[in-house]
CSV table of C-alpha atoms and ligand atoms in Angstrom, one decimal:
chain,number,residue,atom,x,y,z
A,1,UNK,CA,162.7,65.8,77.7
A,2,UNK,CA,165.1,66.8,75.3
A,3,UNK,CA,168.1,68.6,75.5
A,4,UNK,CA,169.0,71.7,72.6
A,5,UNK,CA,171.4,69.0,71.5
A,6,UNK,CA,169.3,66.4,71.8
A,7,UNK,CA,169.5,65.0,68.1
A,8,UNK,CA,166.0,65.2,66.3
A,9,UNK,CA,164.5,61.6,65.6
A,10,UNK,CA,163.0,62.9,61.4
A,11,UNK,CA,166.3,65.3,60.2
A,12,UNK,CA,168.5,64.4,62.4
A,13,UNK,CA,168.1,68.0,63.7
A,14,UNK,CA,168.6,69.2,67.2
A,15,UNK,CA,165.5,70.5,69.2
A,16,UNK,CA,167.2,73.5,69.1
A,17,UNK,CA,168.2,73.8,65.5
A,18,UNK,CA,163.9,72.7,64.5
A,19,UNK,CA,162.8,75.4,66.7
A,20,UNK,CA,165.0,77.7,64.7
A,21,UNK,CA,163.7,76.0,61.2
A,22,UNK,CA,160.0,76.5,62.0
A,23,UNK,CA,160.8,80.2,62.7
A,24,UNK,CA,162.3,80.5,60.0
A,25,UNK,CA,159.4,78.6,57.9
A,26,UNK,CA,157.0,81.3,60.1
A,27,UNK,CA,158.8,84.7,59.3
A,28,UNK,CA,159.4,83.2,55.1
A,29,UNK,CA,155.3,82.3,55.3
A,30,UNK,CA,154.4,85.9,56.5
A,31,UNK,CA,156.8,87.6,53.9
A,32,UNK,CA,155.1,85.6,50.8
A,33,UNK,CA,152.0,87.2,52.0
A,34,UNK,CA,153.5,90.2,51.7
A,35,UNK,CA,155.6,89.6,48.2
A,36,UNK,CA,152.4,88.1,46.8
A,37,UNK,CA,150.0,90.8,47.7
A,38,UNK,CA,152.3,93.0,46.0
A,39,UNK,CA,153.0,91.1,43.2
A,40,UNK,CA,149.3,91.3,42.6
A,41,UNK,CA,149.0,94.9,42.8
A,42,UNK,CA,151.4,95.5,40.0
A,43,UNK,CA,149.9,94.3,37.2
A,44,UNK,CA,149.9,96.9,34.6
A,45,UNK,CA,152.5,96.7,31.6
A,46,UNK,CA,153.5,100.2,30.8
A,47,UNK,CA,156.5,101.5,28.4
A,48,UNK,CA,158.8,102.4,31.2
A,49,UNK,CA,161.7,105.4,31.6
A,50,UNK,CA,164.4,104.7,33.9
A,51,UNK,CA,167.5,106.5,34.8
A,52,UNK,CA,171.0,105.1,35.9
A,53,UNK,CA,172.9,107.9,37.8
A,54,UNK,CA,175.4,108.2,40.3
A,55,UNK,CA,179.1,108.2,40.4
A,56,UNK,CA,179.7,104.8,41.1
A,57,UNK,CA,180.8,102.0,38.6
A,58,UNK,CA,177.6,100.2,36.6
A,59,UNK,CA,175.3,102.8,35.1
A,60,UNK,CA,176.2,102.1,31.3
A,61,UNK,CA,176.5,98.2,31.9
A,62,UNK,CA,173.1,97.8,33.8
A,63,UNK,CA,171.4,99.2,30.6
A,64,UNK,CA,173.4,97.0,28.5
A,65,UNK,CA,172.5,93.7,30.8
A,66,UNK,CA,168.9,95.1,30.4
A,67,UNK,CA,169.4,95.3,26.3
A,68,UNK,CA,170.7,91.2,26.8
A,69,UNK,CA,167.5,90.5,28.8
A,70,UNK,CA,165.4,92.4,25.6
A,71,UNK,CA,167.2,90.4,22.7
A,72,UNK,CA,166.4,87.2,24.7
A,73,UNK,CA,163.0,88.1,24.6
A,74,UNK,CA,163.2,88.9,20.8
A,75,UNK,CA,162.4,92.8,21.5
A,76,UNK,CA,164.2,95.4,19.1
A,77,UNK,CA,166.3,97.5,20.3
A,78,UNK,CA,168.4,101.1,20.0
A,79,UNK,CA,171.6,101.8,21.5
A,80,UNK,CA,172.3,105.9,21.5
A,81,UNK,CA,176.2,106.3,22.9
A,82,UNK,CA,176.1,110.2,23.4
A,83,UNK,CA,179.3,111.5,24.7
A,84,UNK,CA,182.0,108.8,23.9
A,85,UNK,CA,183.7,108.6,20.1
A,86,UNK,CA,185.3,104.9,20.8
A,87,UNK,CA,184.2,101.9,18.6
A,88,UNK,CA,186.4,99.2,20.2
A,89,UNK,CA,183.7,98.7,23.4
A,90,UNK,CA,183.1,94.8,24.0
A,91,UNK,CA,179.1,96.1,24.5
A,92,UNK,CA,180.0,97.7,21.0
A,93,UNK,CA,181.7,94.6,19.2
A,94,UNK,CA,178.7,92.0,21.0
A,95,UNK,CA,175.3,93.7,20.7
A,96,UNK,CA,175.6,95.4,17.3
A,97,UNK,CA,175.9,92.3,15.0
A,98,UNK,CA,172.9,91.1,17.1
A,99,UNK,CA,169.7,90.9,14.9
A,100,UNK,CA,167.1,93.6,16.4
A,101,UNK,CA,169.8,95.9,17.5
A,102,UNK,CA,170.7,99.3,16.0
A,103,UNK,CA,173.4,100.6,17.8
A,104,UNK,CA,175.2,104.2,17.2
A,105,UNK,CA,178.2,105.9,18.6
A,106,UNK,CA,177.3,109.4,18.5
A,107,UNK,CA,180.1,111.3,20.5
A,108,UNK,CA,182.8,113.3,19.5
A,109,UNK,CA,184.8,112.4,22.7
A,110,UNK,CA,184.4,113.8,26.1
A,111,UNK,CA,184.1,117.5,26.8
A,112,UNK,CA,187.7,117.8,28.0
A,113,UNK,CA,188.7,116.0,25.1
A,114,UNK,CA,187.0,118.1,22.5
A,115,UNK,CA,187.0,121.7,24.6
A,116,UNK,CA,185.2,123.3,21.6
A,117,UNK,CA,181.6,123.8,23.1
A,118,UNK,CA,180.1,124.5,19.5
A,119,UNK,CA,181.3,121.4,18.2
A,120,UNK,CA,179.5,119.4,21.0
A,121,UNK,CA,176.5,121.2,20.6
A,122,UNK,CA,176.6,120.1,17.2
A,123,UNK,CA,177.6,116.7,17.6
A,124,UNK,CA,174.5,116.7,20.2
A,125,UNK,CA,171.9,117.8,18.4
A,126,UNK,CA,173.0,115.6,15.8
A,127,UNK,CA,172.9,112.4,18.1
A,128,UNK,CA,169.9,113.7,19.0
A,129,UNK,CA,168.2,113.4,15.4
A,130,UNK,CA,168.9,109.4,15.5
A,131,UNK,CA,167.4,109.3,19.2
A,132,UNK,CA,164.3,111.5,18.1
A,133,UNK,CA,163.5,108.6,15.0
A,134,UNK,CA,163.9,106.0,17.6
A,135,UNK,CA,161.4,107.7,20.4
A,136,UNK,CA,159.1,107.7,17.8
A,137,UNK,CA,159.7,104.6,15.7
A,138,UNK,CA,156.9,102.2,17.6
A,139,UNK,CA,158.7,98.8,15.6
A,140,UNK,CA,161.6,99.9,18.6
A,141,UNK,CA,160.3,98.2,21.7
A,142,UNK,CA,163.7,99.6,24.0
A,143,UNK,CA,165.3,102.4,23.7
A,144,UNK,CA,168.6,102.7,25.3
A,145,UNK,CA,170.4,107.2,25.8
A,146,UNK,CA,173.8,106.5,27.0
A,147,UNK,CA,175.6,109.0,28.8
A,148,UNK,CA,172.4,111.4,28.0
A,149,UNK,CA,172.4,113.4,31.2
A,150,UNK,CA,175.6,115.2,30.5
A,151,UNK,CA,173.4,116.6,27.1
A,152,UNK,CA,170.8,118.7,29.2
A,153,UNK,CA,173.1,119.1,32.0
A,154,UNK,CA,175.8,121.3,29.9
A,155,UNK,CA,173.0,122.8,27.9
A,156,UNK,CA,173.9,121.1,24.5
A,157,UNK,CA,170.4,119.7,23.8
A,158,UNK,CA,167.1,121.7,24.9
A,159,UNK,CA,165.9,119.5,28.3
A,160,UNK,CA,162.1,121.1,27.5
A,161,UNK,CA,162.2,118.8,23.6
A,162,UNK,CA,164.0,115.8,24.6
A,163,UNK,CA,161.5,115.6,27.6
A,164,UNK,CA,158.7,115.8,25.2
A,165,UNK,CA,160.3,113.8,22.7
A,166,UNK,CA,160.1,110.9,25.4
A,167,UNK,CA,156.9,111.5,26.7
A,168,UNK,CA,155.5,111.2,23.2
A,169,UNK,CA,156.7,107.9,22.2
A,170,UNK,CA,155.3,104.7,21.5
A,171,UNK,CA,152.9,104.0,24.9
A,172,UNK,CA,154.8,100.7,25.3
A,173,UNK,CA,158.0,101.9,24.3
A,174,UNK,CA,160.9,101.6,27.5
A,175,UNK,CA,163.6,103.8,27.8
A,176,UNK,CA,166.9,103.5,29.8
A,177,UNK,CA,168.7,106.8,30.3
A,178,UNK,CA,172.0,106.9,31.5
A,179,UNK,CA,174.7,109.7,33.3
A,180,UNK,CA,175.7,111.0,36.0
A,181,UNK,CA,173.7,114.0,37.7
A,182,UNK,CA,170.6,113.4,36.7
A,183,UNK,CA,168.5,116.3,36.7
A,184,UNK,CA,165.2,116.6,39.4
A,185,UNK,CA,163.2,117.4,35.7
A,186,UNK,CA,164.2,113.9,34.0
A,187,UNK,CA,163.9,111.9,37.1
A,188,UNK,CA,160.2,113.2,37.9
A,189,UNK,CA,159.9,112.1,34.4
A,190,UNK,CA,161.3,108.6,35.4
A,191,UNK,CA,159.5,105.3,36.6
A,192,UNK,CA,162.6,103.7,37.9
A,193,UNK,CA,166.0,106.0,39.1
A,194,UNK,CA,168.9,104.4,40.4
A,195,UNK,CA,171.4,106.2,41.9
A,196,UNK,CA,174.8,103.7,42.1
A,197,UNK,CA,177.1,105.2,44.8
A,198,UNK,CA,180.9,104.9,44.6
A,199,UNK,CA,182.3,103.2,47.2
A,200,UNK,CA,185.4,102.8,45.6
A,201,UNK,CA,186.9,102.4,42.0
A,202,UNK,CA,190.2,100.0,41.0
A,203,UNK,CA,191.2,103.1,38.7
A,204,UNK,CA,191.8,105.0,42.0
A,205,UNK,CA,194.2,102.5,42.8
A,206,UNK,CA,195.9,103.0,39.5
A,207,UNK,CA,194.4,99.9,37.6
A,208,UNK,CA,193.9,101.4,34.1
A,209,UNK,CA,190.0,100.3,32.2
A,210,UNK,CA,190.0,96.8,31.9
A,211,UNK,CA,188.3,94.9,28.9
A,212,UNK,CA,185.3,93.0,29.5
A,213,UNK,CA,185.0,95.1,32.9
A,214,UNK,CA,185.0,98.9,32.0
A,215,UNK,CA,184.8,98.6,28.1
B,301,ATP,P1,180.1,101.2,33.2
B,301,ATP,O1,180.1,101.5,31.8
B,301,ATP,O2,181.3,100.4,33.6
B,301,ATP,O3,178.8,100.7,33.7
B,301,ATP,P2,179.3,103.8,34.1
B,301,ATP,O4,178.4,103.9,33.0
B,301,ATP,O5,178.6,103.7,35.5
B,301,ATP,O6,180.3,102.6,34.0
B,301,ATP,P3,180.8,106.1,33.2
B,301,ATP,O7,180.8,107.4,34.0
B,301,ATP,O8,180.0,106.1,32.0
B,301,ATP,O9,180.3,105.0,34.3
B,301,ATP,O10,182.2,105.6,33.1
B,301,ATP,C1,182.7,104.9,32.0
B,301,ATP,C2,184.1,104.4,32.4
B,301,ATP,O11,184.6,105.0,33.6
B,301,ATP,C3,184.0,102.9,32.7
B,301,ATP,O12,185.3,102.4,32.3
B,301,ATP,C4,184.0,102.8,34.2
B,301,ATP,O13,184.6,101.7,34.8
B,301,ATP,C5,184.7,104.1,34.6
B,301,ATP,N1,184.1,104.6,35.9
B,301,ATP,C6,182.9,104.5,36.3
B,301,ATP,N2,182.7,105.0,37.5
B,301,ATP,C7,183.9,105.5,37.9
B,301,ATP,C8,184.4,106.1,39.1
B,301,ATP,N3,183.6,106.4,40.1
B,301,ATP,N4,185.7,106.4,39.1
B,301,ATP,C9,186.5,106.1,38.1
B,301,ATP,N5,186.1,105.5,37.0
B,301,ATP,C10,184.8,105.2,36.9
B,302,MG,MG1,178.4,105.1,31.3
């Protein structure tokens, strides 16, 4: 008999490390099962809404990895920055000069940076006007609302018409909503919420935004 060190005569494997392998090999058989039987369930293509919110770090860039995995696939898309004025964002100077992207900076600056609440209501409802075309322009397969949430939550845009704005568009149409705070209304309107926690942030430490990482 064998000893747990005893060295296996095929893989040169003890008895005790192939006893662990062939558990292993069990409990990776059973959860295949389970994967595939999902896998199988979903099997409807839909136009999807998802929201990125949270006060953690990754919101905007997930959307913007998800507009990559879009271009690769040769879907159009449209890029609506609510909120933020700056044109100097590396997501900015890469995607926009991509063919099938229209991108648009819509913002005025943040709302401590303007503090004139009629101006951002204005500047709203006109960024709104380029995201109403796009929710109902079916040749734009992904629609991405940066930093929307902030919008409804202040009161600048109407939630009740930007909700049916987005449940009236193209039936295979996705769209990627951004923001922190995003309200119970929009995320019962959502397929897919994420909620990124912040666990800690570099600018807390006194790192100021750094390029290719925060813009
Ligand atoms: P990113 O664009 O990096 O994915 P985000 O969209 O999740 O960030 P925003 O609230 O839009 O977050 O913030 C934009 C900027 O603020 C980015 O430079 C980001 O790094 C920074 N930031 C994000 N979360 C935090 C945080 N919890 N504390 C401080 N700065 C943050
Ligand atoms: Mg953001």
């Amino acid at each position: 008999m064998s000893s747990d060190n005893t060295q296996h005569p095929d893989h040169g494997a003890t008895d005790a490390e192939t006893r662990t392998n062939q558990r292993h090999k069990a409990r990776m058989a059973r959860k295949k099962t389970v994967i595939d039987a999902r896998i199988a369930q979903a099997s409807r293509d839909k136009g999807l809404v998802l929201i990125l919110t949270g006060n953690g770090k990754g919101k905007s860039s997930s959307a913007f990895g998800m507009v990559g995995r879009s271009l690769g696939h040769g879907l159009r898309v449209g890029v609506c920055q609510f909120i933020k004025s700056r044109t100097d964002t590396g997501e900015e100077a890469f995607f926009s000069h991509q063919p099938g992207v229209a991108w648009h900076v819509l913002g005025d600056g943040f709302t401590w940076d303007t503090q004139d609440r009629q101006q951002d209501i204005a500047t709203s409802k006109r960024g709104w006007e380029v995201a109403r075309h796009m929710l109902a322009d079916p040749a734009i397969n992904v629609v991405v609302l940066d930093e929307l949430t902030y919008l409804l939550n202040y009161g600048y845009l109407d939630t009740a018409a930007v909700l049916t704005a987005i449940r009236a568009r193209p039936v295979d149409q996705h769209v990627i909503i951004t923001g922190r705070a995003a309200s119970p209304e929009l995320c019962a309107l959502a397929d897919t919420v994420s909620e990124i926690e912040d666990v800690k942030h570099a600018y807390r430490g006194g790192i100021q935004a750094q390029k290719g990482i925060d813009l």
